Structure formats: structure tokens, C-alpha cells
Short mmCIF file of C-alpha atoms and ligand atoms in Angstrom, two decimals:
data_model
loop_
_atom_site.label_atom_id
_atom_site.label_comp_id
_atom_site.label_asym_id
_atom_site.label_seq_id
_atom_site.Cartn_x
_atom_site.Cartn_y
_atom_site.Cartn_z
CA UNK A 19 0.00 0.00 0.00
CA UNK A 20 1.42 3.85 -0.96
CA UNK A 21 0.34 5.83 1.27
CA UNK A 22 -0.81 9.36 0.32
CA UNK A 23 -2.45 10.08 3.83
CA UNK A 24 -0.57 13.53 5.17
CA UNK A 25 0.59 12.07 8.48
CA UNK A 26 1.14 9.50 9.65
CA UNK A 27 2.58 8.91 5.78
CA UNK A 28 5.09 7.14 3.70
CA UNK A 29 8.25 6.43 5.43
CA UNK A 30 10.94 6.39 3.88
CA UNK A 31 12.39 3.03 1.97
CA UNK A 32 15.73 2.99 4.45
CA UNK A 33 13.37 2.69 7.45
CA UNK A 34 13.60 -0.88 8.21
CA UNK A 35 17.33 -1.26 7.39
CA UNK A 36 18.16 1.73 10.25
CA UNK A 37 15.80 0.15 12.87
CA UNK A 38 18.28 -3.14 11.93
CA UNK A 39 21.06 -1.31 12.61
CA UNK A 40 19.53 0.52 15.38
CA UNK A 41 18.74 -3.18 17.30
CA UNK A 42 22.49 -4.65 16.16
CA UNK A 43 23.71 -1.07 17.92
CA UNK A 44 22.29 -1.27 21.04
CA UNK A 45 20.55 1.76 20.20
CA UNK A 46 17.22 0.00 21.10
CA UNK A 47 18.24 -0.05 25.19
CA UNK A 48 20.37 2.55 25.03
CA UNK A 49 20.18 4.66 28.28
CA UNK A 50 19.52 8.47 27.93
CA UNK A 51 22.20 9.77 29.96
CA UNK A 52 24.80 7.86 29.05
CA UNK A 53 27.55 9.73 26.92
CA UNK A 54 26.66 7.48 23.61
CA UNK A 55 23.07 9.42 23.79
CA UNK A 56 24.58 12.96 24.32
CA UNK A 57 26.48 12.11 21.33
CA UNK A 58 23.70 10.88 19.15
CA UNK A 59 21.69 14.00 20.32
CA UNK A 60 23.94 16.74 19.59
CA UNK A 61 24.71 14.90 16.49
CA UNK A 62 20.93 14.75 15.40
CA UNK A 63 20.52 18.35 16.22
CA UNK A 64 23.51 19.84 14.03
CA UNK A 65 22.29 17.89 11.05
CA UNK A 66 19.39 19.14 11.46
CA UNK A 67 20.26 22.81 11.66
CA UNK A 68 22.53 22.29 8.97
CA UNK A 69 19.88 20.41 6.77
CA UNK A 70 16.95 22.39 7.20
CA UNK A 71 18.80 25.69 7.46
CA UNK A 72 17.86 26.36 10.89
CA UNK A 73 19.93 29.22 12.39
CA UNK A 74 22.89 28.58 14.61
CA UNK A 75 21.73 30.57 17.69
CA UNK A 76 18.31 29.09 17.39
CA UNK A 77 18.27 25.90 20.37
CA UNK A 78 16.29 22.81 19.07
CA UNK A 79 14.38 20.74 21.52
CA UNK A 80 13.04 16.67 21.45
CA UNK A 81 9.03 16.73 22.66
CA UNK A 82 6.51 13.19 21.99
CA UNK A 83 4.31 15.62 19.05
CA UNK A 84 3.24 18.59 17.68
CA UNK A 85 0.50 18.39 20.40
CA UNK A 86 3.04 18.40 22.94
CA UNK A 87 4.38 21.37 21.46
CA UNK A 88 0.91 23.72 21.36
CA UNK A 89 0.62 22.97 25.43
CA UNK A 90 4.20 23.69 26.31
CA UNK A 91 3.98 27.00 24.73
CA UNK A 92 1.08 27.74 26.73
CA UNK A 93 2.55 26.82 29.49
CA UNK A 94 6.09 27.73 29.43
CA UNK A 95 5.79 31.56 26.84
CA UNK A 96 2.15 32.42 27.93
CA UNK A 97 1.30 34.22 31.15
CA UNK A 98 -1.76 35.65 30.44
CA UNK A 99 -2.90 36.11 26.29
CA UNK A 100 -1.94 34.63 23.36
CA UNK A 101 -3.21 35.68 19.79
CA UNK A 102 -4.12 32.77 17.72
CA UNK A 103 -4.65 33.69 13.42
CA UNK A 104 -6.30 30.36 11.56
CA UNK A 105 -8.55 29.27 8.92
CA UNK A 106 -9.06 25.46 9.72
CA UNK A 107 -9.45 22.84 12.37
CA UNK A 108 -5.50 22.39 13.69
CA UNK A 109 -5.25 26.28 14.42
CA UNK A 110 -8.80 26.19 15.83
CA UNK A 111 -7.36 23.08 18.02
CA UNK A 112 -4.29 24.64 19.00
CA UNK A 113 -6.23 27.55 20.24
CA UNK A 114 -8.99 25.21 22.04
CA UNK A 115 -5.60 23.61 24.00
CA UNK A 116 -4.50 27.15 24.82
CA UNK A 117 -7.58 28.22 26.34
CA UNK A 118 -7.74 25.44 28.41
CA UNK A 119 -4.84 26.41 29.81
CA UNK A 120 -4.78 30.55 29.33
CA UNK A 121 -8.66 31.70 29.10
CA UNK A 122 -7.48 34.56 27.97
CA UNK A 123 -6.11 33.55 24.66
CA UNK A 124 -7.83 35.09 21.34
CA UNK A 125 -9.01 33.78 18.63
CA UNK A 126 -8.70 35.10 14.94
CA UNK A 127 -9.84 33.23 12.28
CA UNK A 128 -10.03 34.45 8.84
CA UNK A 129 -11.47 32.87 5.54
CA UNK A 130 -9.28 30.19 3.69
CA UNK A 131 -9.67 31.60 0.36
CA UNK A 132 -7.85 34.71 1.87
CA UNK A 133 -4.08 36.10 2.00
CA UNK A 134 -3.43 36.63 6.16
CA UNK A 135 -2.66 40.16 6.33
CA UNK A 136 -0.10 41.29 8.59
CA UNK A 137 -1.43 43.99 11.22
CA UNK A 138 -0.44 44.78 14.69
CA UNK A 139 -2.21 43.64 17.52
CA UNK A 140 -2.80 45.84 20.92
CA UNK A 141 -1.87 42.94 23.04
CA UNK A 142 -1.13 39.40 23.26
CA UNK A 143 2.42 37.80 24.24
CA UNK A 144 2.73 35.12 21.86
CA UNK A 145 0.81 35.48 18.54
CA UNK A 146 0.14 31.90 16.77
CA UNK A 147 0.37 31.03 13.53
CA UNK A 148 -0.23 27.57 11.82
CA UNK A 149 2.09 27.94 8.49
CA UNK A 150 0.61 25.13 6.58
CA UNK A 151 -2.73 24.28 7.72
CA UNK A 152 -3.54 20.71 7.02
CA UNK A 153 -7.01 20.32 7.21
CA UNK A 154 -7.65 22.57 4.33
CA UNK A 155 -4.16 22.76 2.35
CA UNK A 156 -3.64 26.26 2.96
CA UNK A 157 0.23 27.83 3.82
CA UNK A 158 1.14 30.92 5.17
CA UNK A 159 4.34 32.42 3.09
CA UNK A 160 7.02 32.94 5.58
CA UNK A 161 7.11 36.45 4.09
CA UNK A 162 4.18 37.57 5.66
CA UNK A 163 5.23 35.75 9.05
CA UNK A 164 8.00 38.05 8.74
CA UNK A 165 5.85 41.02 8.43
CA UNK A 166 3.63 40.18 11.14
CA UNK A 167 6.62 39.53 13.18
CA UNK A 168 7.98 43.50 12.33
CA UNK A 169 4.67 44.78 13.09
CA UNK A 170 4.33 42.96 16.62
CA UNK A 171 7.87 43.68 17.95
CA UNK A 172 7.05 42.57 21.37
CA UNK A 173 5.29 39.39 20.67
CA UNK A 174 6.50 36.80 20.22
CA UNK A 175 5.46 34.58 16.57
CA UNK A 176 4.67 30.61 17.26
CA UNK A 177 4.54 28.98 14.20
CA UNK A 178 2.74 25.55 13.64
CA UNK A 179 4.76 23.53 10.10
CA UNK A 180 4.22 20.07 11.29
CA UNK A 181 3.35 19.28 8.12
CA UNK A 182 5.90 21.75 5.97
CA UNK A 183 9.20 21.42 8.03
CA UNK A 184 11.68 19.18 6.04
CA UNK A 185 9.85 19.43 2.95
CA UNK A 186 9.65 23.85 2.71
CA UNK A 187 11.84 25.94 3.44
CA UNK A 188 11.25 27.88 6.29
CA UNK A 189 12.65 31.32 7.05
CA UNK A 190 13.04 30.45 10.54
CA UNK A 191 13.87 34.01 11.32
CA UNK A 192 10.76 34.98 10.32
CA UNK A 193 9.49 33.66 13.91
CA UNK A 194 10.84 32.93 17.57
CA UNK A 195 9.26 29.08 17.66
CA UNK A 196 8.84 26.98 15.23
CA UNK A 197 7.51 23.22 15.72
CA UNK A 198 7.18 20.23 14.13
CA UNK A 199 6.44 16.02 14.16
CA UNK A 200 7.95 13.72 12.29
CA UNK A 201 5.68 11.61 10.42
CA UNK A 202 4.60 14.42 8.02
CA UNK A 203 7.83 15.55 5.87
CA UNK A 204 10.59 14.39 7.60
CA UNK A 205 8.83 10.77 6.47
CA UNK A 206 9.42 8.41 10.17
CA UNK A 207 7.28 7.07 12.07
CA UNK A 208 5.12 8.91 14.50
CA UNK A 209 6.13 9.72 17.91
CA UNK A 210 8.46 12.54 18.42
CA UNK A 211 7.72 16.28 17.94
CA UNK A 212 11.10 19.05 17.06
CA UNK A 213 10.75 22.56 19.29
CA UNK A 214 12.46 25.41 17.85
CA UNK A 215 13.20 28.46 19.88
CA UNK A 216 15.06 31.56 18.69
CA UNK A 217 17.24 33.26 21.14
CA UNK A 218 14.42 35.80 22.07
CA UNK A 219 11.95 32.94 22.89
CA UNK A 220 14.64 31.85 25.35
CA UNK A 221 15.27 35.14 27.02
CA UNK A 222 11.38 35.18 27.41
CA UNK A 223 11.16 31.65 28.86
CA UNK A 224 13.96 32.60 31.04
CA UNK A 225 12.04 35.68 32.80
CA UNK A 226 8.91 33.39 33.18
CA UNK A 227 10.90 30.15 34.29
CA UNK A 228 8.08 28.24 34.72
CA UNK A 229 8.54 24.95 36.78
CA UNK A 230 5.65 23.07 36.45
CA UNK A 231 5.07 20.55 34.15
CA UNK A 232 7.66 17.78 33.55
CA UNK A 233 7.92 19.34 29.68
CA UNK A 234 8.35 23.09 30.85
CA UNK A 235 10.58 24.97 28.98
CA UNK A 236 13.32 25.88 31.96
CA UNK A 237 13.52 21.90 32.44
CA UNK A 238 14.07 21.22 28.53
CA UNK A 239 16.50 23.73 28.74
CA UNK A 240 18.15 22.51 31.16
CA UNK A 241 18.86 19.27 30.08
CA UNK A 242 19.61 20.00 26.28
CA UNK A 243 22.36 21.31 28.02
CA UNK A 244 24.11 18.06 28.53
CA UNK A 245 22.07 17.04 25.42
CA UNK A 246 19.69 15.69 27.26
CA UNK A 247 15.78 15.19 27.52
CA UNK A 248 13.60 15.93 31.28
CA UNK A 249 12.42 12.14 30.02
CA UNK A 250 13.07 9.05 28.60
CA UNK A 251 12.92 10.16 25.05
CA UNK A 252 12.17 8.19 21.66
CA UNK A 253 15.89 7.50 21.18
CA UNK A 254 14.70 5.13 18.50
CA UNK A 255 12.63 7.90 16.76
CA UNK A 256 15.45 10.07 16.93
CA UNK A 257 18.46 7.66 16.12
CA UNK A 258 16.36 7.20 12.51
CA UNK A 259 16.05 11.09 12.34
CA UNK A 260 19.96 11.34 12.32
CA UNK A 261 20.12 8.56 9.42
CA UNK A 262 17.56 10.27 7.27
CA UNK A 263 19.31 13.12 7.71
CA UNK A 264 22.57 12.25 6.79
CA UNK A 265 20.26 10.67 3.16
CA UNK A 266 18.36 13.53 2.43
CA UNK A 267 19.33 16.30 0.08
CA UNK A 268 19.46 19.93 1.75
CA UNK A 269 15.87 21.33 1.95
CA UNK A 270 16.31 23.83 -1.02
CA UNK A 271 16.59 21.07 -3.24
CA UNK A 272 13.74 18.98 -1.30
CA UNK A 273 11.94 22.26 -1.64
CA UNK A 274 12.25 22.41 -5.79
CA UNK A 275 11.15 19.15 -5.95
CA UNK A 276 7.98 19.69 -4.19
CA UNK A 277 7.16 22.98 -5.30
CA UNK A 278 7.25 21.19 -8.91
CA UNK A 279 5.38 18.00 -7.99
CA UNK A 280 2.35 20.41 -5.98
CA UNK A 281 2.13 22.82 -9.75
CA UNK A 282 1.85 19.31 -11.33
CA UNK A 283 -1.07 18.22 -9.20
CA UNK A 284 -2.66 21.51 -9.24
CA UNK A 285 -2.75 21.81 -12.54
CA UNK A 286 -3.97 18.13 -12.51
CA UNK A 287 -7.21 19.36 -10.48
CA UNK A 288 -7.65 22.46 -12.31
CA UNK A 289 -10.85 24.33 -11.54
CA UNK A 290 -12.90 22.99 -14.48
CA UNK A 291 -12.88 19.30 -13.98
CA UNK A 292 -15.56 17.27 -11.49
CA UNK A 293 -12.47 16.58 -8.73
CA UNK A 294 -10.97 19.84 -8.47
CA UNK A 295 -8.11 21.73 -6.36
CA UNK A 296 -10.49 22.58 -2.76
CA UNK A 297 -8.34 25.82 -3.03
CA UNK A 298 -8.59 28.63 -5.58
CA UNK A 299 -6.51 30.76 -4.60
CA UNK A 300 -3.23 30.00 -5.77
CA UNK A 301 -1.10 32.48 -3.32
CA UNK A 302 -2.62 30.60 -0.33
CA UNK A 303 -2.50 26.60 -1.72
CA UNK A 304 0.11 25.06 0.21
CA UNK A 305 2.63 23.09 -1.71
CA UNK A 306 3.06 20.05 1.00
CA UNK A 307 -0.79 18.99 1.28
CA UNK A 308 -3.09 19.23 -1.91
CA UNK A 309 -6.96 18.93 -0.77
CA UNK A 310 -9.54 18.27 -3.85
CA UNK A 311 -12.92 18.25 -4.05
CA UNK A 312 -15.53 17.11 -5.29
CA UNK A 313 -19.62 15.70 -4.92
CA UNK A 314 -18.97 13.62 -1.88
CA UNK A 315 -20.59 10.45 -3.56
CA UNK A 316 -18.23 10.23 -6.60
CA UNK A 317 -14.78 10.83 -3.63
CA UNK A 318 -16.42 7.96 -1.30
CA UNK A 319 -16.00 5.40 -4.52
CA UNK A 320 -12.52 6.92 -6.06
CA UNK A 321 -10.83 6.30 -2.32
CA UNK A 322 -12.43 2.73 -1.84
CA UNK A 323 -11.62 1.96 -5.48
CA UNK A 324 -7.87 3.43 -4.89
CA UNK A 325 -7.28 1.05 -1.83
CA UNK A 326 -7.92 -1.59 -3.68
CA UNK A 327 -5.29 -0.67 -6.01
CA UNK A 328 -2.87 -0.42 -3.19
CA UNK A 329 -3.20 3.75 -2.88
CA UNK A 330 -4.38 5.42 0.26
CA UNK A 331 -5.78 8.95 -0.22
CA UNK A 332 -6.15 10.97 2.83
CA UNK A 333 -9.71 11.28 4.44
CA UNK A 334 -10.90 14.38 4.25
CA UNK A 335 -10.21 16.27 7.67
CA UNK A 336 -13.36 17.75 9.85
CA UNK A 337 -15.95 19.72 8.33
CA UNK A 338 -14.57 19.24 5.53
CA UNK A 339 -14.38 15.13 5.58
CA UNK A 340 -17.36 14.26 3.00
CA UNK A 341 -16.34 17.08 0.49
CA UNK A 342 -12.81 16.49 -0.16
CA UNK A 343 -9.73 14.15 0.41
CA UNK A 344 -5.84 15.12 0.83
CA UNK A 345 -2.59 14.00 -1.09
CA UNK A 346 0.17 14.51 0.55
CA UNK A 347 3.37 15.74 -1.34
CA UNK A 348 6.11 14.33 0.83
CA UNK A 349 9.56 14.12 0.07
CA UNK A 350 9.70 10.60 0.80
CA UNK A 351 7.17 9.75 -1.93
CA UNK A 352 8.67 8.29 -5.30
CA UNK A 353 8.05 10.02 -8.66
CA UNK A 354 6.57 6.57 -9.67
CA UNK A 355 4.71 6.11 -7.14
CA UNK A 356 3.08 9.56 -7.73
CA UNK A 357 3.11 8.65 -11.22
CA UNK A 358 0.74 5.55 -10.60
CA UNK A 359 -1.95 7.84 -8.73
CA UNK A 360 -1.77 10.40 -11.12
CA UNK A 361 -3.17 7.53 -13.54
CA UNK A 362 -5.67 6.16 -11.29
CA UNK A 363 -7.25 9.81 -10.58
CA UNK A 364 -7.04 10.27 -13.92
CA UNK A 365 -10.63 8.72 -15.08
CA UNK A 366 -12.22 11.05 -12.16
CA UNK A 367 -11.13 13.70 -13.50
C1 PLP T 16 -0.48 16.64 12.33
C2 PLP T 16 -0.55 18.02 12.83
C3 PLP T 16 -0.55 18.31 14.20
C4 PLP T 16 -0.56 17.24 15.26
O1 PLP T 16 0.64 16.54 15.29
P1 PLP T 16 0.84 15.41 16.42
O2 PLP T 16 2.20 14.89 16.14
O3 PLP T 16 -0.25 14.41 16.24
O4 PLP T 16 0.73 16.09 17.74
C5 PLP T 16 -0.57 19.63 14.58
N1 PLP T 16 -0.60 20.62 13.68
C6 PLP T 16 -0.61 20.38 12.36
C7 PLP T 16 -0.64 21.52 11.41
C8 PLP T 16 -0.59 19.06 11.89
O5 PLP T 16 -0.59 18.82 10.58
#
């Protein structure tokens, strides 16, 4: 079975010789604070800086998910408000989680089919911002992040690109945290999220040095220091991060190739045809996660005919489950293997 589903998706083909290697290393027992860890860790992290562009200054932290990642910026960046900008369900949920958490945390959600357009905002500590929204296949260009960021000078900009990081290329200075999981682009198996924090977002966990949650901020901190986690981490997850790593191409090249591949499929689902591109507007489509449409009948049979052929298509995701389905466009997907959908979808069309 391909699978198309945007997370958890295809891993990529090396997978099961590294978790080989992994058991014949003793990686699988490995203790976390023995020196072979520390090593693995700090190794991990400066390929991934170095492979995904990530500045030197920023610090890069281990967390279980994405998930992980919305509540320990509540906890650990937030006192009071936070100011949350989305246009589908995982912004709307990472705002829900806030709440819980920070009532005071605002909610601005604008229409998909719309450009987000940087403005200041009178208060609010951290604003958030989900760059490639999942749900709906929209992306926020790291441009406008940017902007937003100049206009808001004492915010600070959260940015949600679990499902863009290792596949775009993020202007990670566009933003003080950045976060991400890893079985979207970076194409592993689920279970361990990536926390990036620029120096700012450190100064400001610092001042707040909130103590108490096993995950806060101050403890993660404190262990990366000795390249260390608070808790037994997914040393597994993250000895297969370093191999992938060391395979993958640097993300402007990853980020060409996808770029190409989403024009390819848009184009594919142009506007006219009976399963069409959800999104119209082409400055908002996001390039990671195409969603089509189409009458919800006609979708139901193309995905139960495509498993049968050995392709999974993404379910559709919330309101918007009957009405449409997702592709993702992974790097760890194979030309053929998009190839061999392209030709299935093709009598739909
Ligand atoms: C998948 C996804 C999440 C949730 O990731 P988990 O690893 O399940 O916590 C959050 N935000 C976005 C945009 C996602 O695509």
C-alpha cells in the first residue's frame, strides 16, 4: 500500500534497514544519559540545523508531538494572552488547547480563500500562527510571518509547520518558535515532535521560568544542556532522524522538488474538472498537502476503489471530511509512485 495520507505517511524506503542497525547497535536499550546518547543527540541536532537551514543561535528541543508542542507554549511563553490567526481545524485546536490552559487567549480566524494580512495587535504575548494548515491545504508564506513579526515587535510569533518542516523551506527568522512532528515531511514514524526556539523565545522563557510541568521549557532547557531530555525520550525515533538526515538532500533542493510535484497536481485538479483543487486561490495553496474536491458520492467510490489498487488517499479532515480528500506531497514519496496515482485519478477527473 502507498500511502498518500498527510501524516502519519510514507516512510521512507531505508526505514527498516536503520531500525536493523539501530537493534544490532544497542541503540534499542540505550540509556539516555549515558555519553553514547549525548552524542547521538547533539549529532541529530547539528544535522538538522545544517539540513533544514535552521539558524545557529536558534536551540532545538526533542518533545513526543506537535501536540506536545501547542501545550508547552502555553505553558512555558504564555502568562496571560496569546493571539491565535487560523482558517481550519489544527489552528482552531491549538487555540482550544491554549484556552484550556490561558482563558485569555484570542481567537482570529479568517477565511481560507484569503491572504493573512499582517497587522499589529494591541496585546497578546505570543501570537500563533499555523504555516501550513492541514485540514484545508492552505500555507502561510514565511514572508508575511515576517511582516507580522515586524509589526508585533514585542510578541512573540509561534509557528505551527508540522506538516511543511523538512519538505519547505522555512525562514526560521521569520518567527521565535517553530515546531514540528515527524511523520509528516521528515517521512518516520510517529512519535516525536522538534521545538524550535530563537534566542528571544529563550530570554522570554527565562524571565517566566516556569517549573511546572515535567515538559516546561526551563527543564528542557536545562537538560539540552548536557544534550539531554527531562524524560526518557524516543531515542529510536530520533536515532532514525539522524540517518535520514545524513540521506536527504538539503531542503532547497527537497523544496524544488515539491514545489514542482504540488504545480503538477494543481494543474492536474484544475478548476474545471468534477475533482478539483479545494483551493482557488493560488497564493494561499500550500505546496506540502493538496486537498480536492468534489460531490462527496463520486470521492467515497474513487478512495475505496484506490485502496484496492494499493493507494491510500487521505480522508478528508473535519468539516470538511465528506467534500474532499488530501494527497500529501512528501519528500519521501517516489516520482513513480506519484506517477501511478496520477493515472488512477485520472478517469475522475
Ligand atoms: C499533524 C498536525 C498536528 C498534530 O501533530 P501530532 O504529532 O499528532 O501532535 C498539529 N498541527 C498540524 C498543522 C498538523 O498537521
Amino acid at each position: 500500500m502507498i500511502s498518500f495520507y498527510p501524516g502519519p505517511s510514507k516512510v521512507y524506503e531505508e526505514i527498516p534497514r536503520y531500525v536493523k542497525d539501530a537493534h544490532t547497535l544497542g541503540i534499542l536499550s540505550m540509556n539516555h544519559r549515558s555519553e553514547a546518547f549525548m552524542r547521538l543527540c547533539e549529532k541529530t541536532i547539528r544535522l538538522l540545523k545544517k539540513k533544514i537551514d535552521i539558524p545557529k543561535s536558534y536551540s532545538v528541543f526533542f518533545t513526543c508531538s506537535s501536540t506536545e508542542c501547542w501545550e508547552i507554549i502555553a505553558q512555558s511563553l504564555i502568562q496571560r494572552e496569546s493571539i491565535h490567526l487560523f482558517n481550519g481545524a489544527f489552528g482552531k485546536k491549538w487555540f482550544d488547547y491554549t484556552k484550556r490552559l490561558r482563558p485569555e487567549a484570542q481567537a482570529f480566524p479568517f477565511n481560507r480563500e484569503d491572504v493573512l494580512m499582517p497587522r499589529s495587535y494591541a496585546s497578546g504575548e505570543v501570537i500563533a500562527i499555523t504555516q501550513n494548515e492541514t485540514s484545508n491545504g492552505t500555507a502561510v508564506n514565511c514572508t508575511i510571518i515576517k511582516k507580522i513579526k515586524e509589526l508585533n515587535p514585542d510578541n512573540l510569533i509561534a509557528v505551527d509547520a508540522t506538516s511543511s518542516m523538512g519538505g519547505i523551506h522555512l525562514d526560521f527568522t521569520s518567527a521565535d518558535v517553530w515546531f514540528a512532528s515527524v511523520q509528516k515531511c521528515f517521512g518516520l514514524p510517529a512519535g516525536l515532535g522538534i521545538l524550535i526556539c530563537s534566542p528571544r523565545a529563550m530570554e522570554k522563557a527565562a524571565q517566566l521560568d516556569e517549573q511546572n510541568h515535567y515538559n516546561s521549557l526551563t527543564f528542557l532547557r536545562k537538560n539540552m544542556e548536557q544534550w539531554q531530555t527531562p524524560y526518557t525520550p524516543n531515542v529510536l525515533a530520533i536515532y532514525l532522524l539522524m540517518r535520514t538526515l545524513q540521506q536527504v538532500a538539503p531542503i532547497e533542493k527537497i523544496n524544488r522538488k515539491l514545489i514542482k510535484r504540488a504545480q503538477r497536481w494543481y494543474k492536474f485538479f484544475a478548476p474545471s474538472k468534477k475533482i478539483r483543487a479545494l483551493i482557488k486561490n493560488q497564493d494561499v495553496r500550500s505546496n506540502s498537502v493538496i486537498t480536492v474536491e468534489g460531490q462527496s458520492q463520486l470521492l467515497d467510490s474513487a478512495k475505496t476503489k484506490a485502496t484496492k489498487k494499493g493507494l491510500l488517499l487521505g480522508e478528508g479532515y473535519g468539516d470538511l471530511k465528506k467534500e474532499t480528500f488530501r494527497i500529501a506531497n512528501f519528500p519521501a514519496l517516489k516520482k513513480k509512485e506519484i506517477q501511478k496515482l496520477e493515472a488512477y485519478l485520472s478517469k475522475y477527473r
